[in-house]
Amino acid sequence: MIDTAVIVATSDASTNPILPDHRPILWPVLGKPMIIQVIEPLYRLGVHNFAVLIGVEDTVALSELQRRWMPDIKIEVSMVMPGESLTSAIQRIFSAISRQSPNFILMGHNTFLDDETLTSVVNSSERCMVQSASDQDSVCCVAVSVEDIESAAKGSQPKSLSEIMRALAKSTAKTIKQASWHIQVNRLDDLYALHEHLLETKEDPYILSEISDTVKIVPPVRIDPQVSIGQGSVIGPYVYLERGARVGYRAHIDHALILDRGNVDANETVQHAIITKSGRIHLA
C-alpha cells in the first residue's frame, strides 16, 4: 500500500476575472478549497503523508494547507525555487521523502477521478499509471519511485506536470489503469462540470443554512452555511451556493454556481452560469 502522495500545483489553470482573489489551487469545491478536495479521497484510502509543491504565486494557499482539515495527516509544502525546473523540484521532494515509502503517488492539484481507480493505485504493490477515461494520451496520475523521476529527468527536461507524467509513463514499465471518470479543472466551466458530477455522487448534507418553507429545493443542491435565500425562490437542480451567497425573493436558479459572495437579484432567473461578487460567466 502507498501512503505518500506528491500533489503539484500546476500552471495549467489560471486565475479568472470573476474570481480575482482566488488562485486556482483554492477555487471552492463544495465548501472546501480544490486542493483539499483532491487530498481527501486519498486520505480516506489511507494516504496520510502529503508533499504539496507550489509556485511562488500560490503562497497564498499556505494558511489553508496548514489548517487541520483531517486528523493524523501530514502536509509538507515546498516551493519551486527560482530557476529550478519542475522536474528537478519533484525529484528533490521525492529524494527527501524516499525513506518513508518506496513508491509515491504523483498528481496535480486539479485532478479528480473515480474512487475505484484511486483505490487500485493506493493498494498497488507495483508502479502504475492511470489514463484518462476520455483521452488515452492524458495521464491522470502515476505511482512511481524516486528512481523513475531521476530516469525521466535525463535528457530533455519536460516543462509541465502533464509532460513529466507522460515521460514517466514512457520511461518505466508500469501497469496501466483506466479511470472510469476523470475531470481536469483548468477553467471555470471545468469547475462547474466537477460540481455537477460531485452533486450527483456525494452523500454530504446538502442544505447547511436555514431556509424558508416557501423555498423549493430541486436536488441535487448544496447550500453552505450563512447563505441568504429569499422567500418563494426555486433552487436546483445542480446548484451550489457558497457561504456568503445571497439570493433574492422569487429567484429561480438551476445548473449554476454562486460563489465568493455572489448575488442573485429578486425575481431573477439564472441558468447555466457562475456568479461571484466580481461578475458572472455563462456556460455553454
mmCIF file of C-alpha atoms in Angstrom:
data_model
loop_
_atom_site.group_PDB
_atom_site.id
_atom_site.type_symbol
_atom_site.label_atom_id
_atom_site.label_comp_id
_atom_site.label_asym_id
_atom_site.label_seq_id
_atom_site.Cartn_x
_atom_site.Cartn_y
_atom_site.Cartn_z
ATOM 1 C CA MET A 1 0.000 0.000 0.000
ATOM 2 C CA ILE A 2 1.196 3.507 -0.861
ATOM 3 C CA ASP A 3 0.956 6.023 1.987
ATOM 4 C CA THR A 4 2.620 9.084 0.432
ATOM 5 C CA ALA A 5 1.412 11.423 -2.321
ATOM 6 C CA VAL A 6 3.038 14.379 -4.048
ATOM 7 C CA ILE A 7 0.478 16.955 -5.200
ATOM 8 C CA VAL A 8 1.714 19.551 -7.675
ATOM 9 C CA ALA A 9 0.028 22.927 -8.104
ATOM 10 C CA THR A 10 0.213 23.002 -11.880
ATOM 11 C CA SER A 11 0.407 26.081 -14.059
ATOM 12 C CA ASP A 12 -2.292 24.717 -16.400
ATOM 13 C CA ALA A 13 -5.049 26.527 -14.508
ATOM 14 C CA SER A 14 -5.058 30.314 -14.432
ATOM 15 C CA THR A 15 -6.878 32.942 -12.398
ATOM 16 C CA ASN A 16 -10.212 34.208 -13.690
ATOM 17 C CA PRO A 17 -11.530 37.796 -13.665
ATOM 18 C CA ILE A 18 -14.662 36.804 -11.729
ATOM 19 C CA LEU A 19 -12.550 35.105 -9.032
ATOM 20 C CA PRO A 20 -9.644 37.562 -8.878
ATOM 21 C CA ASP A 21 -8.785 36.850 -5.247
ATOM 22 C CA HIS A 22 -8.667 33.073 -5.657
ATOM 23 C CA ARG A 23 -5.697 31.202 -7.042
ATOM 24 C CA PRO A 24 -6.974 28.060 -8.846
ATOM 25 C CA ILE A 25 -5.473 25.875 -6.111
ATOM 26 C CA LEU A 26 -8.059 27.472 -3.764
ATOM 27 C CA TRP A 27 -11.082 27.519 -6.066
ATOM 28 C CA PRO A 28 -14.097 26.459 -3.970
ATOM 29 C CA VAL A 29 -15.352 22.899 -4.389
ATOM 30 C CA LEU A 30 -18.402 22.080 -2.261
ATOM 31 C CA GLY A 31 -17.272 24.144 0.699
ATOM 32 C CA LYS A 32 -13.538 23.398 0.624
ATOM 33 C CA PRO A 33 -10.508 24.547 -1.387
ATOM 34 C CA MET A 34 -9.927 22.473 -4.506
ATOM 35 C CA ILE A 35 -6.618 21.026 -3.328
ATOM 36 C CA ILE A 36 -8.244 19.745 -0.119
ATOM 37 C CA GLN A 37 -10.934 18.027 -2.185
ATOM 38 C CA VAL A 38 -8.117 16.319 -4.147
ATOM 39 C CA ILE A 39 -6.388 15.228 -0.935
ATOM 40 C CA GLU A 40 -9.493 13.931 0.890
ATOM 41 C CA PRO A 41 -10.196 10.831 -1.259
ATOM 42 C CA LEU A 42 -6.560 9.741 -0.911
ATOM 43 C CA TYR A 43 -6.711 10.354 2.842
ATOM 44 C CA ARG A 44 -9.809 8.165 3.174
ATOM 45 C CA LEU A 45 -7.904 5.378 1.420
ATOM 46 C CA GLY A 46 -5.046 5.531 3.950
ATOM 47 C CA VAL A 47 -2.644 8.030 2.369
ATOM 48 C CA HIS A 48 -1.730 10.319 5.273
ATOM 49 C CA ASN A 49 1.582 11.822 4.108
ATOM 50 C CA PHE A 50 1.370 14.590 1.525
ATOM 51 C CA ALA A 51 4.013 16.766 -0.074
ATOM 52 C CA VAL A 52 2.488 19.743 -1.886
ATOM 53 C CA LEU A 53 4.607 21.573 -4.445
ATOM 54 C CA ILE A 54 3.548 25.139 -5.219
ATOM 55 C CA GLY A 55 4.856 28.080 -7.203
ATOM 56 C CA VAL A 56 5.657 31.467 -5.701
ATOM 57 C CA GLU A 57 2.283 32.778 -6.875
ATOM 58 C CA ASP A 58 0.486 30.115 -4.810
ATOM 59 C CA THR A 59 1.958 31.020 -1.411
ATOM 60 C CA VAL A 60 -1.477 32.461 -0.543
ATOM 61 C CA ALA A 61 -2.545 28.823 -0.111
ATOM 62 C CA LEU A 62 -0.182 28.210 2.808
ATOM 63 C CA SER A 63 -2.644 29.159 5.539
ATOM 64 C CA GLU A 64 -5.330 26.869 4.098
ATOM 65 C CA LEU A 65 -2.907 23.961 3.765
ATOM 66 C CA GLN A 66 -1.784 24.424 7.370
ATOM 67 C CA ARG A 67 -5.334 24.140 8.731
ATOM 68 C CA ARG A 68 -6.265 20.897 10.484
ATOM 69 C CA TRP A 69 -8.611 19.574 7.825
ATOM 70 C CA MET A 70 -8.228 15.921 8.836
ATOM 71 C CA PRO A 71 -6.746 14.095 11.848
ATOM 72 C CA ASP A 72 -3.452 12.231 11.543
ATOM 73 C CA ILE A 73 -2.494 13.937 8.308
ATOM 74 C CA LYS A 74 0.908 15.367 7.453
ATOM 75 C CA ILE A 75 1.100 18.034 4.752
ATOM 76 C CA GLU A 76 4.515 19.459 3.893
ATOM 77 C CA VAL A 77 4.594 22.374 1.469
ATOM 78 C CA SER A 78 7.559 23.116 -0.795
ATOM 79 C CA MET A 79 8.088 25.756 -3.453
ATOM 80 C CA VAL A 80 9.658 25.569 -6.867
ATOM 81 C CA MET A 81 12.822 27.599 -6.377
ATOM 82 C CA PRO A 82 13.742 30.446 -8.773
ATOM 83 C CA GLY A 83 15.492 28.940 -11.790
ATOM 84 C CA GLU A 84 14.535 25.388 -10.777
ATOM 85 C CA SER A 85 12.699 23.204 -13.279
ATOM 86 C CA LEU A 86 9.519 21.449 -12.216
ATOM 87 C CA THR A 87 11.187 18.083 -12.832
ATOM 88 C CA SER A 88 14.084 18.991 -10.540
ATOM 89 C CA ALA A 89 11.685 20.235 -7.860
ATOM 90 C CA ILE A 90 9.697 16.981 -7.958
ATOM 91 C CA GLN A 91 12.933 14.988 -7.878
ATOM 92 C CA ARG A 92 14.060 16.997 -4.841
ATOM 93 C CA ILE A 93 10.833 16.223 -2.993
ATOM 94 C CA PHE A 94 10.930 12.538 -3.926
ATOM 95 C CA SER A 95 14.506 12.250 -2.677
ATOM 96 C CA ALA A 96 13.640 13.943 0.622
ATOM 97 C CA ILE A 97 10.783 11.562 1.420
ATOM 98 C CA SER A 98 12.049 8.375 -0.235
ATOM 99 C CA ARG A 99 12.801 6.797 3.156
ATOM 100 C CA GLN A 100 9.090 6.814 4.015
ATOM 101 C CA SER A 101 7.855 4.786 1.061
ATOM 102 C CA PRO A 102 9.427 3.087 -1.967
ATOM 103 C CA ASN A 103 6.671 4.397 -4.256
ATOM 104 C CA PHE A 104 4.703 7.652 -4.353
ATOM 105 C CA ILE A 105 1.550 8.880 -5.992
ATOM 106 C CA LEU A 106 2.129 11.911 -8.214
ATOM 107 C CA MET A 107 -0.793 14.014 -9.428
ATOM 108 C CA GLY A 108 -1.958 17.589 -9.955
ATOM 109 C CA HIS A 109 -3.935 19.767 -7.557
ATOM 110 C CA ASN A 110 -6.781 19.942 -10.077
ATOM 111 C CA THR A 111 -7.147 16.249 -10.971
ATOM 112 C CA PHE A 112 -10.265 14.352 -9.955
ATOM 113 C CA LEU A 113 -11.009 10.706 -10.733
ATOM 114 C CA ASP A 114 -13.170 7.869 -9.503
ATOM 115 C CA ASP A 115 -12.599 6.260 -6.093
ATOM 116 C CA GLU A 116 -12.302 2.746 -7.531
ATOM 117 C CA THR A 117 -9.306 3.696 -9.671
ATOM 118 C CA LEU A 118 -7.703 5.646 -6.814
ATOM 119 C CA THR A 119 -8.170 2.619 -4.547
ATOM 120 C CA SER A 120 -6.402 0.347 -7.023
ATOM 121 C CA VAL A 121 -3.487 2.803 -7.252
ATOM 122 C CA VAL A 122 -3.126 3.181 -3.472
ATOM 123 C CA ASN A 123 -3.283 -0.582 -2.936
ATOM 124 C CA SER A 124 -0.942 -1.398 -5.812
ATOM 125 C CA SER A 125 2.337 -3.068 -4.940
ATOM 126 C CA GLU A 126 3.866 -2.060 -8.269
ATOM 127 C CA ARG A 127 4.364 1.108 -10.225
ATOM 128 C CA CYS A 128 1.390 2.085 -12.327
ATOM 129 C CA MET A 129 -0.142 4.863 -14.379
ATOM 130 C CA VAL A 130 -3.751 5.972 -14.798
ATOM 131 C CA GLN A 131 -5.057 7.045 -18.179
ATOM 132 C CA SER A 132 -7.916 9.464 -18.619
ATOM 133 C CA ALA A 133 -11.299 7.932 -19.356
ATOM 134 C CA SER A 134 -11.714 10.210 -22.382
ATOM 135 C CA ASP A 135 -8.148 10.640 -23.660
ATOM 136 C CA GLN A 136 -5.622 7.796 -23.593
ATOM 137 C CA ASP A 137 -2.783 10.255 -24.168
ATOM 138 C CA SER A 138 -3.667 12.021 -20.916
ATOM 139 C CA VAL A 139 -2.089 10.598 -17.739
ATOM 140 C CA CYS A 140 -4.168 11.435 -14.634
ATOM 141 C CA CYS A 141 -1.730 10.201 -12.000
ATOM 142 C CA VAL A 142 1.167 7.807 -11.561
ATOM 143 C CA ALA A 143 2.607 5.667 -8.785
ATOM 144 C CA VAL A 144 6.372 5.805 -9.209
ATOM 145 C CA SER A 145 9.689 5.671 -7.358
ATOM 146 C CA VAL A 146 12.460 8.226 -6.934
ATOM 147 C CA GLU A 147 14.489 6.245 -9.486
ATOM 148 C CA ASP A 148 11.707 6.738 -12.029
ATOM 149 C CA ILE A 149 11.749 10.505 -11.721
ATOM 150 C CA GLU A 150 15.549 10.502 -11.984
ATOM 151 C CA SER A 151 15.264 8.476 -15.186
ATOM 152 C CA ALA A 152 12.617 10.801 -16.604
ATOM 153 C CA ALA A 153 14.803 13.817 -15.786
ATOM 154 C CA LYS A 154 17.587 12.610 -18.076
ATOM 155 C CA GLY A 155 17.841 14.186 -21.490
ATOM 156 C CA SER A 156 15.372 16.891 -22.455
ATOM 157 C CA GLN A 157 13.597 18.389 -19.455
ATOM 158 C CA PRO A 158 9.793 18.185 -19.586
ATOM 159 C CA LYS A 159 8.365 21.536 -18.516
ATOM 160 C CA SER A 160 4.808 20.801 -17.353
ATOM 161 C CA LEU A 161 3.375 18.204 -14.996
ATOM 162 C CA SER A 162 1.470 16.540 -17.835
ATOM 163 C CA GLU A 163 4.716 16.232 -19.830
ATOM 164 C CA ILE A 164 6.513 14.841 -16.771
ATOM 165 C CA MET A 165 3.866 12.171 -16.213
ATOM 166 C CA ARG A 166 3.886 11.201 -19.892
ATOM 167 C CA ALA A 167 7.678 10.907 -19.699
ATOM 168 C CA LEU A 168 7.359 8.739 -16.589
ATOM 169 C CA ALA A 169 4.836 6.546 -18.375
ATOM 170 C CA LYS A 170 7.225 6.021 -21.293
ATOM 171 C CA SER A 171 10.453 5.577 -19.326
ATOM 172 C CA THR A 172 9.330 2.911 -16.852
ATOM 173 C CA ALA A 173 7.318 -0.280 -17.159
ATOM 174 C CA LYS A 174 4.013 0.109 -15.340
ATOM 175 C CA THR A 175 0.593 -1.378 -15.033
ATOM 176 C CA ILE A 176 -1.864 0.762 -16.983
ATOM 177 C CA LYS A 177 -5.185 1.547 -15.316
ATOM 178 C CA GLN A 178 -8.153 3.234 -16.968
ATOM 179 C CA ALA A 179 -10.098 5.804 -14.969
ATOM 180 C CA SER A 180 -13.871 5.343 -15.018
ATOM 181 C CA TRP A 181 -14.212 9.123 -14.950
ATOM 182 C CA HIS A 182 -11.699 11.951 -14.856
ATOM 183 C CA ILE A 183 -12.156 15.716 -14.643
ATOM 184 C CA GLN A 184 -9.238 18.115 -15.024
ATOM 185 C CA VAL A 185 -10.159 21.555 -13.670
ATOM 186 C CA ASN A 186 -8.333 24.164 -15.736
ATOM 187 C CA ARG A 187 -11.172 26.623 -16.368
ATOM 188 C CA LEU A 188 -14.353 27.670 -14.595
ATOM 189 C CA ASP A 189 -16.503 25.565 -16.918
ATOM 190 C CA ASP A 190 -14.443 22.576 -15.721
ATOM 191 C CA LEU A 191 -15.203 23.680 -12.155
ATOM 192 C CA TYR A 192 -18.912 23.588 -12.940
ATOM 193 C CA ALA A 193 -18.593 20.131 -14.563
ATOM 194 C CA LEU A 194 -16.864 18.885 -11.403
ATOM 195 C CA HIS A 195 -19.628 20.248 -9.174
ATOM 196 C CA GLU A 196 -22.291 18.701 -11.376
ATOM 197 C CA HIS A 197 -20.616 15.308 -11.021
ATOM 198 C CA LEU A 198 -19.974 15.600 -7.272
ATOM 199 C CA LEU A 199 -23.505 16.808 -6.565
ATOM 200 C CA GLU A 200 -24.758 13.604 -8.170
ATOM 201 C CA THR A 201 -22.388 11.273 -6.345
ATOM 202 C CA LYS A 202 -21.562 12.773 -2.924
ATOM 203 C CA GLU A 203 -23.711 11.968 0.097
ATOM 204 C CA ASP A 204 -22.801 15.034 2.183
ATOM 205 C CA PRO A 205 -25.608 17.014 3.878
ATOM 206 C CA TYR A 206 -26.808 19.305 1.127
ATOM 207 C CA ILE A 207 -28.551 22.138 2.986
ATOM 208 C CA LEU A 208 -26.495 23.767 5.752
ATOM 209 C CA SER A 209 -28.379 27.086 6.021
ATOM 210 C CA GLU A 210 -31.797 27.806 7.455
ATOM 211 C CA ILE A 211 -34.259 28.464 4.640
ATOM 212 C CA SER A 212 -37.921 29.376 4.473
ATOM 213 C CA ASP A 213 -40.583 26.718 3.909
ATOM 214 C CA THR A 214 -41.559 28.701 0.825
ATOM 215 C CA VAL A 215 -38.226 27.951 -0.875
ATOM 216 C CA LYS A 216 -38.396 24.993 -3.240
ATOM 217 C CA ILE A 217 -35.291 22.792 -3.452
ATOM 218 C CA VAL A 218 -34.864 20.578 -6.522
ATOM 219 C CA PRO A 219 -31.976 18.128 -5.803
ATOM 220 C CA PRO A 220 -29.118 17.779 -6.233
ATOM 221 C CA VAL A 221 -28.231 21.004 -4.436
ATOM 222 C CA ARG A 222 -25.528 22.033 -1.952
ATOM 223 C CA ILE A 223 -26.096 25.106 0.226
ATOM 224 C CA ASP A 224 -23.279 26.201 2.549
ATOM 225 C CA PRO A 225 -23.838 27.814 5.962
ATOM 226 C CA GLN A 226 -24.511 31.579 6.033
ATOM 227 C CA VAL A 227 -26.367 31.690 2.720
ATOM 228 C CA SER A 228 -29.371 34.019 2.444
ATOM 229 C CA ILE A 229 -32.291 32.856 0.266
ATOM 230 C CA GLY A 230 -35.411 34.953 -0.255
ATOM 231 C CA GLN A 231 -38.900 33.515 0.100
ATOM 232 C CA GLY A 232 -40.508 31.883 -2.911
ATOM 233 C CA SER A 233 -37.207 31.041 -4.614
ATOM 234 C CA VAL A 234 -36.609 27.838 -6.557
ATOM 235 C CA ILE A 235 -33.109 26.364 -6.187
ATOM 236 C CA GLY A 236 -31.932 23.463 -8.340
ATOM 237 C CA PRO A 237 -31.187 21.140 -9.830
ATOM 238 C CA TYR A 238 -27.364 21.160 -9.946
ATOM 239 C CA VAL A 239 -26.764 24.270 -7.861
ATOM 240 C CA TYR A 240 -24.029 25.072 -5.339
ATOM 241 C CA LEU A 241 -24.416 28.166 -3.150
ATOM 242 C CA GLU A 242 -21.154 29.013 -1.391
ATOM 243 C CA ARG A 243 -21.013 30.658 2.041
ATOM 244 C CA GLY A 244 -21.934 34.339 1.761
ATOM 245 C CA ALA A 245 -24.140 33.967 -1.332
ATOM 246 C CA ARG A 246 -27.366 35.998 -1.419
ATOM 247 C CA VAL A 247 -30.488 35.059 -3.364
ATOM 248 C CA GLY A 248 -33.401 37.481 -3.667
ATOM 249 C CA TYR A 249 -37.122 36.780 -3.366
ATOM 250 C CA ARG A 250 -38.697 34.519 -6.003
ATOM 251 C CA ALA A 251 -35.393 33.938 -7.806
ATOM 252 C CA HIS A 252 -35.022 30.789 -9.894
ATOM 253 C CA ILE A 253 -31.580 29.161 -10.097
ATOM 254 C CA ASP A 254 -30.622 25.934 -11.836
ATOM 255 C CA HIS A 255 -27.373 24.478 -13.205
ATOM 256 C CA ALA A 256 -25.287 27.208 -11.583
ATOM 257 C CA LEU A 257 -22.586 28.027 -9.048
ATOM 258 C CA ILE A 258 -22.984 31.112 -6.846
ATOM 259 C CA LEU A 259 -19.512 31.682 -5.374
ATOM 260 C CA ASP A 260 -17.483 34.274 -3.468
ATOM 261 C CA ARG A 261 -20.440 36.280 -2.089
ATOM 262 C CA GLY A 262 -22.256 36.292 -5.411
ATOM 263 C CA ASN A 263 -25.705 37.874 -5.554
ATOM 264 C CA VAL A 264 -28.852 36.858 -7.439
ATOM 265 C CA ASP A 265 -31.485 39.592 -7.618
ATOM 266 C CA ALA A 266 -35.134 39.187 -6.681
ATOM 267 C CA ASN A 267 -37.235 37.626 -9.475
ATOM 268 C CA GLU A 268 -34.078 36.851 -11.480
ATOM 269 C CA THR A 269 -33.699 33.582 -13.376
ATOM 270 C CA VAL A 270 -30.171 32.157 -13.501
ATOM 271 C CA GLN A 271 -29.369 29.114 -15.623
ATOM 272 C CA HIS A 272 -26.049 27.611 -16.726
ATOM 273 C CA ALA A 273 -23.924 30.309 -15.107
ATOM 274 C CA ILE A 274 -21.270 31.003 -12.491
ATOM 275 C CA ILE A 275 -21.826 34.170 -10.450
ATOM 276 C CA THR A 276 -19.479 35.885 -7.986
ATOM 277 C CA LYS A 277 -19.311 39.344 -6.404
ATOM 278 C CA SER A 278 -16.958 40.327 -9.259
ATOM 279 C CA GLY A 279 -19.092 39.229 -12.201
ATOM 280 C CA ARG A 280 -20.589 36.254 -13.964
ATOM 281 C CA ILE A 281 -19.947 33.924 -16.870
ATOM 282 C CA HIS A 282 -22.466 31.921 -18.851
ATOM 283 C CA LEU A 283 -21.700 28.279 -19.520
ATOM 284 C CA ALA A 284 -22.058 26.797 -22.984
#
